[in-house]
Short mmCIF file of C-alpha atoms and ligand atoms in Angstrom, two decimals:
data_model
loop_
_atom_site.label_atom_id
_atom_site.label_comp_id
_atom_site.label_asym_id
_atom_site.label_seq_id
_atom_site.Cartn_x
_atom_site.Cartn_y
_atom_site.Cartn_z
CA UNK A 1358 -112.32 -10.05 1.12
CA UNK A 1359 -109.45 -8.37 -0.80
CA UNK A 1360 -111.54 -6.58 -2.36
CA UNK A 1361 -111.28 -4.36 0.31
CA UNK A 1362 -107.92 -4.22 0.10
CA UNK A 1363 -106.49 -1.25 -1.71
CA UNK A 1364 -103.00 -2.50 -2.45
CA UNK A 1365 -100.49 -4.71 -1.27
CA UNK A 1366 -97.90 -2.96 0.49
CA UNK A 1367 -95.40 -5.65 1.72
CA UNK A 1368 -95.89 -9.12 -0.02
CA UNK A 1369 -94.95 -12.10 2.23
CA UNK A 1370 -91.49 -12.60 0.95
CA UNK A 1371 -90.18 -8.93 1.67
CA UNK A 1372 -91.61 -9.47 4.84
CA UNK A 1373 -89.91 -12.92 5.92
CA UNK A 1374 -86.74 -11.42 4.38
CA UNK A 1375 -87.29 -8.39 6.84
CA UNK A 1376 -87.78 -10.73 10.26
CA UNK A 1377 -85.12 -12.50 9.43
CA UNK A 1378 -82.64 -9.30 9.22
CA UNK A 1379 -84.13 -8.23 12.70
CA UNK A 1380 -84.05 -11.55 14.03
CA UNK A 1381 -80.17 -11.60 12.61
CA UNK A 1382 -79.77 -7.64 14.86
CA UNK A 1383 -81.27 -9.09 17.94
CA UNK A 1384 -79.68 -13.06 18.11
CA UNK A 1385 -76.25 -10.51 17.61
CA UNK A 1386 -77.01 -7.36 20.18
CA UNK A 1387 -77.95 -9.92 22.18
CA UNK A 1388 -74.85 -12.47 22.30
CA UNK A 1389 -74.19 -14.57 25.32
CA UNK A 1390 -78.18 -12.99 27.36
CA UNK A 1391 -80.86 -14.86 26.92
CA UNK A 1392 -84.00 -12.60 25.77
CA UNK A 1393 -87.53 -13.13 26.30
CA UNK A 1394 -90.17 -11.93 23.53
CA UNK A 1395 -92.60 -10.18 25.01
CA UNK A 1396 -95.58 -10.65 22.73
CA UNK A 1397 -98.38 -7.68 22.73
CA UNK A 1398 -101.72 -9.31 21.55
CA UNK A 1399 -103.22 -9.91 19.63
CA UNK A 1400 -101.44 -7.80 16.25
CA UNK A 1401 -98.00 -9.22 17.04
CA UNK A 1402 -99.13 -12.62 17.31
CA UNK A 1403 -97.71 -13.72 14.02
CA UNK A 1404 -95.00 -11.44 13.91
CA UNK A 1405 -93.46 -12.75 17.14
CA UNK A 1406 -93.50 -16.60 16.42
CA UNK A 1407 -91.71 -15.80 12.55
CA UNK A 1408 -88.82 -13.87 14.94
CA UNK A 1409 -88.97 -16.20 17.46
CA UNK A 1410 -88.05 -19.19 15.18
CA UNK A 1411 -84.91 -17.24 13.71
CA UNK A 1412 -83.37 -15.78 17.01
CA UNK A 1413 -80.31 -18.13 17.24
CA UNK A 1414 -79.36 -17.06 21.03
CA UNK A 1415 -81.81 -19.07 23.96
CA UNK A 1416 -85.13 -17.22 23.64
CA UNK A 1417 -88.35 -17.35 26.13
CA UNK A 1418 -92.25 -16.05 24.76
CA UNK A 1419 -94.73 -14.69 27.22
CA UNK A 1420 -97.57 -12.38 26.38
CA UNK A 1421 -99.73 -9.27 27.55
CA UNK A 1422 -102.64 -7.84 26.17
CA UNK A 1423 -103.92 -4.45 26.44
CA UNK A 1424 -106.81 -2.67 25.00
CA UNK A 1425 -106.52 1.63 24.55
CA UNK A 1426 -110.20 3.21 24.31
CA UNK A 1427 -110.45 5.08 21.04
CA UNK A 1428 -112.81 3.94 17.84
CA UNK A 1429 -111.68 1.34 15.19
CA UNK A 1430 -108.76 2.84 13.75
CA UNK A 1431 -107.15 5.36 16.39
CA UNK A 1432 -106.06 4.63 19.72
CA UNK A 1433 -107.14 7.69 22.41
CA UNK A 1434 -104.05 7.33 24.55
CA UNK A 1435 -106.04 5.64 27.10
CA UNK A 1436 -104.52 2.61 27.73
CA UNK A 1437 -105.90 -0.69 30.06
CA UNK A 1438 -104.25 -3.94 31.15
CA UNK A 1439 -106.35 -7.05 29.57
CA UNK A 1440 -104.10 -9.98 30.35
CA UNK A 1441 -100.24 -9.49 32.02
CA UNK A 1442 -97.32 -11.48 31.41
CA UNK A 1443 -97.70 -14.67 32.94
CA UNK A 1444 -93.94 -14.55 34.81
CA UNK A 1445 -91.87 -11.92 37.06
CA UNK A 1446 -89.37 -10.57 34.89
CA UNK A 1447 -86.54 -9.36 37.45
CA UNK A 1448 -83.51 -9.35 35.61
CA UNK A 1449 -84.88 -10.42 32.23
CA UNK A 1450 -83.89 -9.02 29.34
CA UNK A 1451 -87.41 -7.88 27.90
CA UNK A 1452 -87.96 -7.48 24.07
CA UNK A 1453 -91.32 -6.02 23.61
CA UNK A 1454 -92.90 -7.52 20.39
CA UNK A 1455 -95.22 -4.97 18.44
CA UNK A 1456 -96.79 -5.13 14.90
CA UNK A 1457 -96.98 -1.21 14.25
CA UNK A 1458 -96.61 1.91 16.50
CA UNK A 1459 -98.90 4.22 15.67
CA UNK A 1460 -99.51 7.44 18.67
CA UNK A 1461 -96.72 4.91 20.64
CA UNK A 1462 -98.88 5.88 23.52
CA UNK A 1463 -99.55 2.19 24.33
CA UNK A 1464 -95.95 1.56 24.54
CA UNK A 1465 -95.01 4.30 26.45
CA UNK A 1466 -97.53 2.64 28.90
CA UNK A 1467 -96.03 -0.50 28.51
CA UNK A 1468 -92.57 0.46 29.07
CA UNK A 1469 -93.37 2.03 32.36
CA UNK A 1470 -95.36 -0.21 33.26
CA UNK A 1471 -92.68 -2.93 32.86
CA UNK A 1472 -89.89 -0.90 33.99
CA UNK A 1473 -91.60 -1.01 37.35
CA UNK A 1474 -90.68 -4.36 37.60
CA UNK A 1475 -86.63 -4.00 37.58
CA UNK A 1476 -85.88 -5.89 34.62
CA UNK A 1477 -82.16 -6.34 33.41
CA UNK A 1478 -83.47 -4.71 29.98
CA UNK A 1479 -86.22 -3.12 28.37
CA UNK A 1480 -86.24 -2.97 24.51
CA UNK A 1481 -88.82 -2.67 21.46
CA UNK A 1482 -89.15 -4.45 18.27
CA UNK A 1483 -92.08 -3.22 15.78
CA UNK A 1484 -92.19 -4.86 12.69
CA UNK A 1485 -94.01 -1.37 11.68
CA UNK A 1486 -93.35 2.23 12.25
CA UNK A 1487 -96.29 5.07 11.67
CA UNK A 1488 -93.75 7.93 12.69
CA UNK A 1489 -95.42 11.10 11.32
CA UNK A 1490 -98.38 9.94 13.94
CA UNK A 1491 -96.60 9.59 17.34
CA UNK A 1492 -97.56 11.84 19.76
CA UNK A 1493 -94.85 11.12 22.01
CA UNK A 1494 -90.49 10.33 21.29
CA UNK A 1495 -90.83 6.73 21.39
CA UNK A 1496 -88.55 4.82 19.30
CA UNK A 1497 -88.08 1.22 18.66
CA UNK A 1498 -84.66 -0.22 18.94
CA UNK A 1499 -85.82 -2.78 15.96
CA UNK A 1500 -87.99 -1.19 13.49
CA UNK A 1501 -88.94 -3.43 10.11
CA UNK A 1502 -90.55 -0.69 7.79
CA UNK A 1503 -91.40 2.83 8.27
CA UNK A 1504 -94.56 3.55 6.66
CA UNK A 1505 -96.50 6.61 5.78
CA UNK A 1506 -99.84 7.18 7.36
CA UNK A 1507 -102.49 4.45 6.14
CA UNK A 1508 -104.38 2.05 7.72
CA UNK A 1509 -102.99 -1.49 7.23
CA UNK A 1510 -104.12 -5.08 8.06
CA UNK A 1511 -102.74 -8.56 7.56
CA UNK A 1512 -100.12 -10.50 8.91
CA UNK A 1513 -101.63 -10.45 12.34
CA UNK A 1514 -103.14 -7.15 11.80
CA UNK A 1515 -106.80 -6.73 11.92
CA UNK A 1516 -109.74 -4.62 11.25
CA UNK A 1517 -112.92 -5.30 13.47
CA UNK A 1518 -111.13 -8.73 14.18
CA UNK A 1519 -110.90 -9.58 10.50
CA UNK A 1520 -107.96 -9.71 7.62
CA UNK A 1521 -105.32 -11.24 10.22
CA UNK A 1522 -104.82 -14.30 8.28
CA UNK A 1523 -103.53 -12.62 4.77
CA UNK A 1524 -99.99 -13.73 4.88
CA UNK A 1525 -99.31 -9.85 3.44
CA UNK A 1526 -99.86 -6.74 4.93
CA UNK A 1527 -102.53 -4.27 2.54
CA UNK A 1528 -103.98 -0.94 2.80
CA UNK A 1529 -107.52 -1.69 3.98
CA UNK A 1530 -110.11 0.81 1.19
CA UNK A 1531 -110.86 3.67 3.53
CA UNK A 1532 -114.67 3.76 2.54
CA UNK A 1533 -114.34 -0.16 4.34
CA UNK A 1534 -114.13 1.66 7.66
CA UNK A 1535 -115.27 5.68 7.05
P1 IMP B 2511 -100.66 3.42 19.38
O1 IMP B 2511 -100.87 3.36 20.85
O2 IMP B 2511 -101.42 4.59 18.75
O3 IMP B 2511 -99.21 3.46 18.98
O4 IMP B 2511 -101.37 2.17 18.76
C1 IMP B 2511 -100.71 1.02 18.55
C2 IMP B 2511 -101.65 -0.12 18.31
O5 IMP B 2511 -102.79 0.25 17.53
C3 IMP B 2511 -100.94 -1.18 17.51
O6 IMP B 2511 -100.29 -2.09 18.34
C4 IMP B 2511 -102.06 -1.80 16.72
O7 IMP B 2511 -102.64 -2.84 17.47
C5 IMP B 2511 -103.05 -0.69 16.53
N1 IMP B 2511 -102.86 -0.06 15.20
C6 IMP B 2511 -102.32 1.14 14.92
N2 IMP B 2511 -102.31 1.38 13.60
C7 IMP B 2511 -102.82 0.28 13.01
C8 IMP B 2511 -103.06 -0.09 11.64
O8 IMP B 2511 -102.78 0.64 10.66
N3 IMP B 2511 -103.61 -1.32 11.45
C9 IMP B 2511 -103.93 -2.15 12.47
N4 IMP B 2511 -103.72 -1.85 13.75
C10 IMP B 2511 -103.18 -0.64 14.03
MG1 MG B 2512 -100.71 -4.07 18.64
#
């Protein structure tokens, strides 16, 4: 299997070093609220319960899944509900929970879709940060690493399902998916 991987481009350690900073932003921004992590599956998956266990103010989890039409490695903008959150969030401070934004279409549908529902506060953490891709001006509050444009996998990230257990995150060989 990693010999599909091209290179290593965060090793475990900068990464746990990185939640923990954001984790450190958010338990401070959000002094005195409680927040609830709003996990997008299934990419964030691993990302949200490393912040969740280092967020020092009270903290809830739920999680939504959505799926945007497009092939294996591009999203077409497209975007359907899978699963919802599993409570009402009226007056909740929301903290949407993605691995990477890529287009940032699917969390511009998120957002308004949540919005809807007259939360206290809507917010964004991505542990990654395509920016030279998006298509729209969406910007996470929390962002962990900017990164240029490659396709990456690991640490909840996948491929055709595959690669989310490496405990780094790699640039997948392009002639694995071309
Ligand atoms: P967007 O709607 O184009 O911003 O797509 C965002 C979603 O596409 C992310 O939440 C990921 O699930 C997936 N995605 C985008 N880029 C990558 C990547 O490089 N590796 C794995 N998944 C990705
Ligand atoms: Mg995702």
């Amino acid at each position: 299997m990693d010999n599909n991987i091209k290179y290593v481009m965060y090793g475990a350690e900068e990464i746990e070093r990185k939640v923990k900073e954001i984790a450190r932003q958010i338990s401070h921004d959000y002094q005195g609220k409680e927040v609830l992590l709003v996990c997008v599956l299934k990419g964030s998956i691993i990302f949200t319960a490393d912040l969740l266990r280092y967020i020092s103010v009270p903290v809830k989890m739920d999680t939504i899944a959505v799926s945007s039409y497009g092939n294996a490695t591009e999203s077409s903008g497209v975007v359907r509900l899978l699963k919802d959150l599993d409570e009402a969030i009226k007056d909740v401070h929301v903290l949407i929970v993605e691995d990477i934004i890529d287009s940032g279409l699917t969390l511009e549908y998120l957002i308004n879709m949540l919005k809807q529902r007259q939360p206290a506060s809507v917010k964004v953490c991505a542990l990654l940060d395509k920016r030279e891709r998006r298509k729209n001006n969406i910007i996470a509050d929390y962002t962990g690493f900017i990164i240029p444009n490659e396709f990456v996998i690991g640490y909840g990230m996948d491929y055709n399902e595959d690669y989310r257990q490496l405990p780094y995150i790699g640039v997948l060989k392009p002639e694995v998916y071309q």
